Coordinates of C-alpha atoms and ligand atoms in Angstrom, one line a residue:
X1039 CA 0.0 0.0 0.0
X1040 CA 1.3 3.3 -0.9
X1041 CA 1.7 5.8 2.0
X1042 CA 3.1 8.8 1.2
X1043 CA 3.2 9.5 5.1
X1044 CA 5.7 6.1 5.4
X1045 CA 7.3 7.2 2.8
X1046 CA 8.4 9.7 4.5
X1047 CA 8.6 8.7 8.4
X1048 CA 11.3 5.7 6.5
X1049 CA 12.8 8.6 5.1
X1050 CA 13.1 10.8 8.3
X1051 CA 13.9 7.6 10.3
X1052 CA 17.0 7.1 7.9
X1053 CA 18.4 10.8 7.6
X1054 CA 18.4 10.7 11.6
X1055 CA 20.5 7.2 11.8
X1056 CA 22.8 9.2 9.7
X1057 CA 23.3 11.8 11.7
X1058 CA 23.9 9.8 14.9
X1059 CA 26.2 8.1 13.5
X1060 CA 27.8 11.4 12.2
X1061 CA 27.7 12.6 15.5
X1062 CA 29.1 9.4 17.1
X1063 CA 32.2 9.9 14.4
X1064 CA 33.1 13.2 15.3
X1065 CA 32.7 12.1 19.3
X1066 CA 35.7 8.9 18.4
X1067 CA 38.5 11.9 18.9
X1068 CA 37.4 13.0 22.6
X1069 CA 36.9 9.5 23.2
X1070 CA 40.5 8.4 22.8
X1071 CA 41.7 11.4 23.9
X1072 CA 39.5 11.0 27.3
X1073 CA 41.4 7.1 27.6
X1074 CA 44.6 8.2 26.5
X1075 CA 44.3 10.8 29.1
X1076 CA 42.9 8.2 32.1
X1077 CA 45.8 5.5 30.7
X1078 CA 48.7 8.0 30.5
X1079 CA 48.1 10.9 33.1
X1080 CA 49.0 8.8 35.9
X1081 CA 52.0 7.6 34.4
X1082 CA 53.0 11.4 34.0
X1083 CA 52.4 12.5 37.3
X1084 CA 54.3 9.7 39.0
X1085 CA 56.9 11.0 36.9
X1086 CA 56.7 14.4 37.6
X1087 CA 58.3 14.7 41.1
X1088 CA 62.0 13.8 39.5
X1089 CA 61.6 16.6 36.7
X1090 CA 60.2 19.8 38.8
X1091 CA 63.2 21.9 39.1
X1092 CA 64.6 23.3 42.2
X1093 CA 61.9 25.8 43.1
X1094 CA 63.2 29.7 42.1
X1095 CA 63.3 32.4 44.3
X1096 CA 60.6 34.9 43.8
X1097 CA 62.7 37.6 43.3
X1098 CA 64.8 35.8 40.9
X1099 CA 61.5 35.1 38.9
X1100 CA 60.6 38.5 38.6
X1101 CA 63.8 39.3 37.4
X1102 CA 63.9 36.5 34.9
X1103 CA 60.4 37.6 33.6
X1104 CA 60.5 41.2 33.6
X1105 CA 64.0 42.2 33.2
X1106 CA 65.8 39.7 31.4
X1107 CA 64.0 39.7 28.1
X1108 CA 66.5 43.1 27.8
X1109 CA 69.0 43.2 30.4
X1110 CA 70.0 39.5 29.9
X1111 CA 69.6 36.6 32.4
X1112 CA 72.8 37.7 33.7
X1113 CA 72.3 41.1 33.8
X1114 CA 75.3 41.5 31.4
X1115 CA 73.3 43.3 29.0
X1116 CA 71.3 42.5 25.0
X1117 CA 71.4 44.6 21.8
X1118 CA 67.7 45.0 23.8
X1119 CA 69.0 47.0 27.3
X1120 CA 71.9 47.7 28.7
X1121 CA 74.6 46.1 30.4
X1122 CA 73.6 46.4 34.4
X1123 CA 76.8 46.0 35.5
X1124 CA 78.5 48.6 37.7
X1125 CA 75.4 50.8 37.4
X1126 CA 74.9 50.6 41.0
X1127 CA 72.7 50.9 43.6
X1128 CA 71.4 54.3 43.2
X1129 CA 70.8 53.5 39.7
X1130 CA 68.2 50.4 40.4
X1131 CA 66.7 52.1 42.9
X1132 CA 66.0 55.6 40.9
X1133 CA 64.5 53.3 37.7
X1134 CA 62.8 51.5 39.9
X1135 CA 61.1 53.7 42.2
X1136 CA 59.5 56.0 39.4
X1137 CA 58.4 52.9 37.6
X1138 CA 61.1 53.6 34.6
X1139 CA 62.0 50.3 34.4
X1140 CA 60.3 47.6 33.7
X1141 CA 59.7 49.4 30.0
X1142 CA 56.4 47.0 29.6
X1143 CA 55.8 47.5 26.1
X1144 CA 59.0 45.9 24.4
X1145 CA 57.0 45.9 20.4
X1146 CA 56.5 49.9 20.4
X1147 CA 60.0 50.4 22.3
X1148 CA 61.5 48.3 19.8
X1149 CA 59.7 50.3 17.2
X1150 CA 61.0 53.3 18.8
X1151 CA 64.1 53.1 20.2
X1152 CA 63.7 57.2 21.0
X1153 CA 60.8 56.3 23.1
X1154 CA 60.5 58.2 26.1
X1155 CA 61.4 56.4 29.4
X1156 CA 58.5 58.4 31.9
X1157 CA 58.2 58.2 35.2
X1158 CA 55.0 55.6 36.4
X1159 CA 53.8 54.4 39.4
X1160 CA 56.6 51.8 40.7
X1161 CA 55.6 48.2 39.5
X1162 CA 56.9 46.7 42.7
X1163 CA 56.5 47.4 46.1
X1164 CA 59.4 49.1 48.6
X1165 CA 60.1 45.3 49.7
X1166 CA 60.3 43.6 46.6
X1167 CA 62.2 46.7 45.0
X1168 CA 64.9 45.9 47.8
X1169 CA 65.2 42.4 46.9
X1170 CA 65.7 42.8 43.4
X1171 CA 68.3 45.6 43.8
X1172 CA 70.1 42.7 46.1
X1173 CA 69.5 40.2 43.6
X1174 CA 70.8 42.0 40.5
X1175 CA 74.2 43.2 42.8
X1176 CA 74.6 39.2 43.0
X1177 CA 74.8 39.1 39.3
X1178 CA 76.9 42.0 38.2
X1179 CA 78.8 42.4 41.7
X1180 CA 79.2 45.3 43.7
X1181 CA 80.1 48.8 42.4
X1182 CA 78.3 52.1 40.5
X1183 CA 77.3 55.1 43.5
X1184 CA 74.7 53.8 47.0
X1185 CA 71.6 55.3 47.1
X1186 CA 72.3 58.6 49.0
X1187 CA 71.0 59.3 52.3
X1188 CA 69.6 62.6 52.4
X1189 CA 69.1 65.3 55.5
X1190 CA 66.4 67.7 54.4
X1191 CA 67.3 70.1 57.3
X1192 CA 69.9 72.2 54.9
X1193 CA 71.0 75.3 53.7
X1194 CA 67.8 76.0 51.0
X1195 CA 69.2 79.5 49.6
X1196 CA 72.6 77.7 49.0
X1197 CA 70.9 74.5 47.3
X1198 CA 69.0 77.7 45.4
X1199 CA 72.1 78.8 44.1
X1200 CA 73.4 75.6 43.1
X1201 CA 70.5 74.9 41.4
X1202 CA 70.3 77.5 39.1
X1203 CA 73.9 76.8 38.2
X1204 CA 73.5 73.1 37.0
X1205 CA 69.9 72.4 37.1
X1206 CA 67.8 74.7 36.1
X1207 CA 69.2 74.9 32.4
X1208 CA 67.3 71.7 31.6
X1209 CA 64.6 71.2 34.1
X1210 CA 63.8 75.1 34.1
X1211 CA 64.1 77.3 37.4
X1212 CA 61.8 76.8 38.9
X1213 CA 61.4 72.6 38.3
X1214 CA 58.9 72.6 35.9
X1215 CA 60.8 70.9 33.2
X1216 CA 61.7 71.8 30.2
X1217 CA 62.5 70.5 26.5
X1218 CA 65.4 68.7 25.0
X1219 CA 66.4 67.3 21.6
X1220 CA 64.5 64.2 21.6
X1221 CA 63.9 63.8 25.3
X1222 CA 62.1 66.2 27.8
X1223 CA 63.9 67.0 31.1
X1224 CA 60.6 66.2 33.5
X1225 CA 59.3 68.2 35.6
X1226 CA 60.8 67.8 39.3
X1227 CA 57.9 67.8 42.1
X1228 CA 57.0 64.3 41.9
X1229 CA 60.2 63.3 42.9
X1230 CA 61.4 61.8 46.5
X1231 CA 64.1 63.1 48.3
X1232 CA 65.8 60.0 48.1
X1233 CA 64.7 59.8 44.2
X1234 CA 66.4 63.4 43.5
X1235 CA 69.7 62.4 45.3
X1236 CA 69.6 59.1 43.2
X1237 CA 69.4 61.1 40.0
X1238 CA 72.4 63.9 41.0
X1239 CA 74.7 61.1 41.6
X1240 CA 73.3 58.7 38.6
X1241 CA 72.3 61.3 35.8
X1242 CA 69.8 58.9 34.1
X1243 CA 69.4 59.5 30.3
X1244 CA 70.4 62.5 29.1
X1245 CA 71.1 64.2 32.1
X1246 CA 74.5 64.0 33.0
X1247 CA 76.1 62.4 36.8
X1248 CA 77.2 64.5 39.9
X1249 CA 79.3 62.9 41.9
X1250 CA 80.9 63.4 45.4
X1251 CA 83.5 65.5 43.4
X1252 CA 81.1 68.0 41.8
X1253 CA 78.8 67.7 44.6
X1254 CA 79.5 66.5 48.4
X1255 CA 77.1 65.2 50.2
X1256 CA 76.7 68.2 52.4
X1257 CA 75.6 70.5 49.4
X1258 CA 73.6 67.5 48.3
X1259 CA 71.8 67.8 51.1
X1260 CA 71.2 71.8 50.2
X1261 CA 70.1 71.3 46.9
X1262 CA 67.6 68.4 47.1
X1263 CA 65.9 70.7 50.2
X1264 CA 65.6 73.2 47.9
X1265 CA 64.6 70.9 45.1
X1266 CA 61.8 69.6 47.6
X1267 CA 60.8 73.2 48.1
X1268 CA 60.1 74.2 45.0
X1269 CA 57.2 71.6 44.7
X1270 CA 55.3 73.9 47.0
X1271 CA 57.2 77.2 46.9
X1272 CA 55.9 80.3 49.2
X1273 CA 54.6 82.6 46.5
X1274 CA 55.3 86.0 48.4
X1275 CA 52.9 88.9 47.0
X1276 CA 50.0 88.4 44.6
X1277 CA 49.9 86.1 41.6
X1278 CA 52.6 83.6 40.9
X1279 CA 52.0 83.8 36.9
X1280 CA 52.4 79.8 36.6
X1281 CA 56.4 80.4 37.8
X1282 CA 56.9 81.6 33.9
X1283 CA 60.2 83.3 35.2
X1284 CA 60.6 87.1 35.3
X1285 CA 60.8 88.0 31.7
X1286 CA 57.3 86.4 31.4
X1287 CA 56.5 88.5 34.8
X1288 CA 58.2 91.6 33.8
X1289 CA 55.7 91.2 30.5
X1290 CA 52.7 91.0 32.2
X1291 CA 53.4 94.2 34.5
X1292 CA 54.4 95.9 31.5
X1293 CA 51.2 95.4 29.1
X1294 CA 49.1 96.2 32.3
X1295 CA 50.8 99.1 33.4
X1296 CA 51.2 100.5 29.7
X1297 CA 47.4 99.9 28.9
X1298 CA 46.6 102.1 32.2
X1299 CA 49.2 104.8 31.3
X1300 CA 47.1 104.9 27.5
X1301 CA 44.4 105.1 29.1
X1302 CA 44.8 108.1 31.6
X1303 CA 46.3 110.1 28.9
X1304 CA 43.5 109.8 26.8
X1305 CA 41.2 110.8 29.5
X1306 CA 43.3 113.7 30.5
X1307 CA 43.5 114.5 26.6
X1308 CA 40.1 114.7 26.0
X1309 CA 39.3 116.7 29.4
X1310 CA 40.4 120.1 27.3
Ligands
HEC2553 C1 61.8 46.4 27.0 C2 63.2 46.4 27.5 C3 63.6 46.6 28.9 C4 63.0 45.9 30.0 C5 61.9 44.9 30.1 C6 63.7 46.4 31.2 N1 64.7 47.3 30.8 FE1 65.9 48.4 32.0 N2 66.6 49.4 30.4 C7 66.2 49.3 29.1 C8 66.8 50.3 28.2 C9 66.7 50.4 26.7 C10 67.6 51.1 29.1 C11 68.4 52.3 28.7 C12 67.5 53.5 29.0 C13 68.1 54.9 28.8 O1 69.2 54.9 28.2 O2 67.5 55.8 29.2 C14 67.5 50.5 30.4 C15 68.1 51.0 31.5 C16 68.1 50.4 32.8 C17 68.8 50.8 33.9 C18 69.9 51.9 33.9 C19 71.1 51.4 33.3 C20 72.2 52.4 33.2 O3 73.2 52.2 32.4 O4 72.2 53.4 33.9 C21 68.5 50.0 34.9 C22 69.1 50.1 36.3 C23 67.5 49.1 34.5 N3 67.3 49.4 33.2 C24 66.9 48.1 35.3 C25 65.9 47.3 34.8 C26 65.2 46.3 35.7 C27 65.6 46.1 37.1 C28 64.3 45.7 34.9 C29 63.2 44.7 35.3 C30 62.4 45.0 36.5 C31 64.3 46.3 33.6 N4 65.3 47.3 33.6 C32 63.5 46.0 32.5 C33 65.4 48.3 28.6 C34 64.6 47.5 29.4
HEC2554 C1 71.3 68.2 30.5 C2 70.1 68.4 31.1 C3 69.9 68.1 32.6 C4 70.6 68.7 33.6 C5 71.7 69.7 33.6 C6 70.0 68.1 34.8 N1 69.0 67.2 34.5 FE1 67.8 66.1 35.8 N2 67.0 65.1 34.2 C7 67.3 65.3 32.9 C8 66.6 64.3 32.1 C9 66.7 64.2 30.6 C10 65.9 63.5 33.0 C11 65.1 62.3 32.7 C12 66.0 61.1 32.7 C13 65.4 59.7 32.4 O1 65.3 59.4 31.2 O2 65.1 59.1 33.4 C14 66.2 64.0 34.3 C15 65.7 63.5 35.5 C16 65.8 64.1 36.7 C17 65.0 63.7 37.9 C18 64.0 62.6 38.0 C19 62.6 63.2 38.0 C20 61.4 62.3 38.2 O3 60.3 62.7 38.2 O4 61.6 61.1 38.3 C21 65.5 64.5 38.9 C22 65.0 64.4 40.4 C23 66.5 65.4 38.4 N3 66.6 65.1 37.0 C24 67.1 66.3 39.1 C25 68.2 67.1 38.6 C26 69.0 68.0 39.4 C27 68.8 68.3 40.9 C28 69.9 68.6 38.6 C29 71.0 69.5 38.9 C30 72.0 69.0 39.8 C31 69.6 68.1 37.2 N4 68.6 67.2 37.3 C32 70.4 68.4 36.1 C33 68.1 66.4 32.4 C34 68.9 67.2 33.1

């Protein structure tokens, strides 16, 4: 008897076979994998305790994971970074603390090897930036200036005077930075005490070193007090005028007080 209903129930009966046995093809895969896992896993992990390596120092870790990739796993240096030997203590701690170092995007600073190194929040915190700086000494041995200690409680007009001498050509008088060829000398009130003495003695970049020859640590001490100041100067007498510098200042007082000269003699010229 003809049926076209049967017909068709065969028909769908047939097409759904098929694709069971589709769908049991594509499962054969995950199956093995899911025995080769159960048969072999165990195996592996009875293995496992003779190849872990000697567990790694933390701080060692970081190093090899932040630093290395530039700096070499010895610290010795790459066609990447720099060599880090006899750079010092003063050094590690100054890139450090402003978050200079790690540079975390190696593609655009390979792209760009002008790009600017910018102070950042550190990346670390005070203890592990300790135990780095002691680990990286192990690799490239001692040597390079300490991280200074500074006494704030100094001469500020003679740290004034020494600061306009060797300072403020690049970073501007009164700290607020200024422009160089290629790189910017940044602005200064963000910086720690400790951070300011670390860059006299280190001169990172473009700015060049002070040592205890140039500078002792006496007049140090005077100029990173005065350094400190300026972040929050005493503005004596009415508007600072954004610390432009008295040229700028001069400029201002002079269009004022020439606009109310113009203006008085026109009113006493037209009073005839
Ligand atoms: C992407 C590459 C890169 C990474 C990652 C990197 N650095 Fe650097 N580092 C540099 C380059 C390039 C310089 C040179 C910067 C300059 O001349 O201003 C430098 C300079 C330094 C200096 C100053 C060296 C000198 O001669 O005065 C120190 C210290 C330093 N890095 C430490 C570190 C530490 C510590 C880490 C890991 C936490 C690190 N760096 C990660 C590329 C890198
Ligand atoms: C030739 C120009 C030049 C002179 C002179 C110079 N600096 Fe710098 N200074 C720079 C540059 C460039 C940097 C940024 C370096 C870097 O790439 O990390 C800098 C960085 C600094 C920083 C770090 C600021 C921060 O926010 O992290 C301090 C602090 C500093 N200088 C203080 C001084 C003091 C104090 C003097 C005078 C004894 C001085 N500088 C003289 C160019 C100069």
């Amino acid at each position: 008897m003809f049926s076209p209903g049967a017909v068709a129930e065969g028909g769908a009966a047939r097409l759904k076979t098929r694709a069971t046995s589709t769908r049991l093809l594509f499962a054969v895969p995950f199956i093995l994998a899911g025995v080769a896992a159960v048969v072999l896993v165990p195996r592996a992990s009875a293995d496992a305790p003779r190849q872990v390596p000697a567990p790694v120092p933390a701080v060692q870790r970081i190093f090899l994971s932040d630093c290395a990739i530039c700096h070499g796993s010895d610290a010795h240096g790459t066609n990447r970074g720099p060599t880090l030997v006899g750079v010092g203590r003063a050094s590690l701690d100054y890139y450090l603390t402003t978050g200079r170092m790690p540079i975390t995007n190696p593609a655009a600073f390979l792209g760009n090897p002008n790009q600017a190194i910018k102070r950042h929040e550190p990346y670390y915190p005070p203890a592990t930036i300790t135990a780095l700086e002691d680990y990286i000494q192990t690799l490239t041995g001692p040597g390079g200036p300490p991280v200074p200690h500074i006494d704030l409680n100094a001469n500020r007009a003679a740290g004034g005077e020494v600061f306009r001498l060797q300072c403020a050509a690049c970073h501007a008088w009164a700290g607020d930075g200024g422009a160089l060829l290629h790189r910017e000398a940044p602005e200064l009130h963000q910086a720690t005490p400790t951070q300011i003495g670390d860059a006299v003695r280190v001169g990172p970049g473009l700015m060049p070193a002070f040592g205890p020859a140039a500078l002792d640590d006496h007049q140090l001490n005077q100029l990173v007090t005065y350094v400190r100041y300026l972040a929050h100067p005493e503005d004596r007498g009415g508007q600072p005028l954004w610390h432009l510098g008295p040229f700028a200042e001069g400029l201002v007082a002079w269009a004022i007080g020439m606009t109310f000269l113009l203006l008085t003699i026109r009113w006493i010229g037209e009073r005839k």
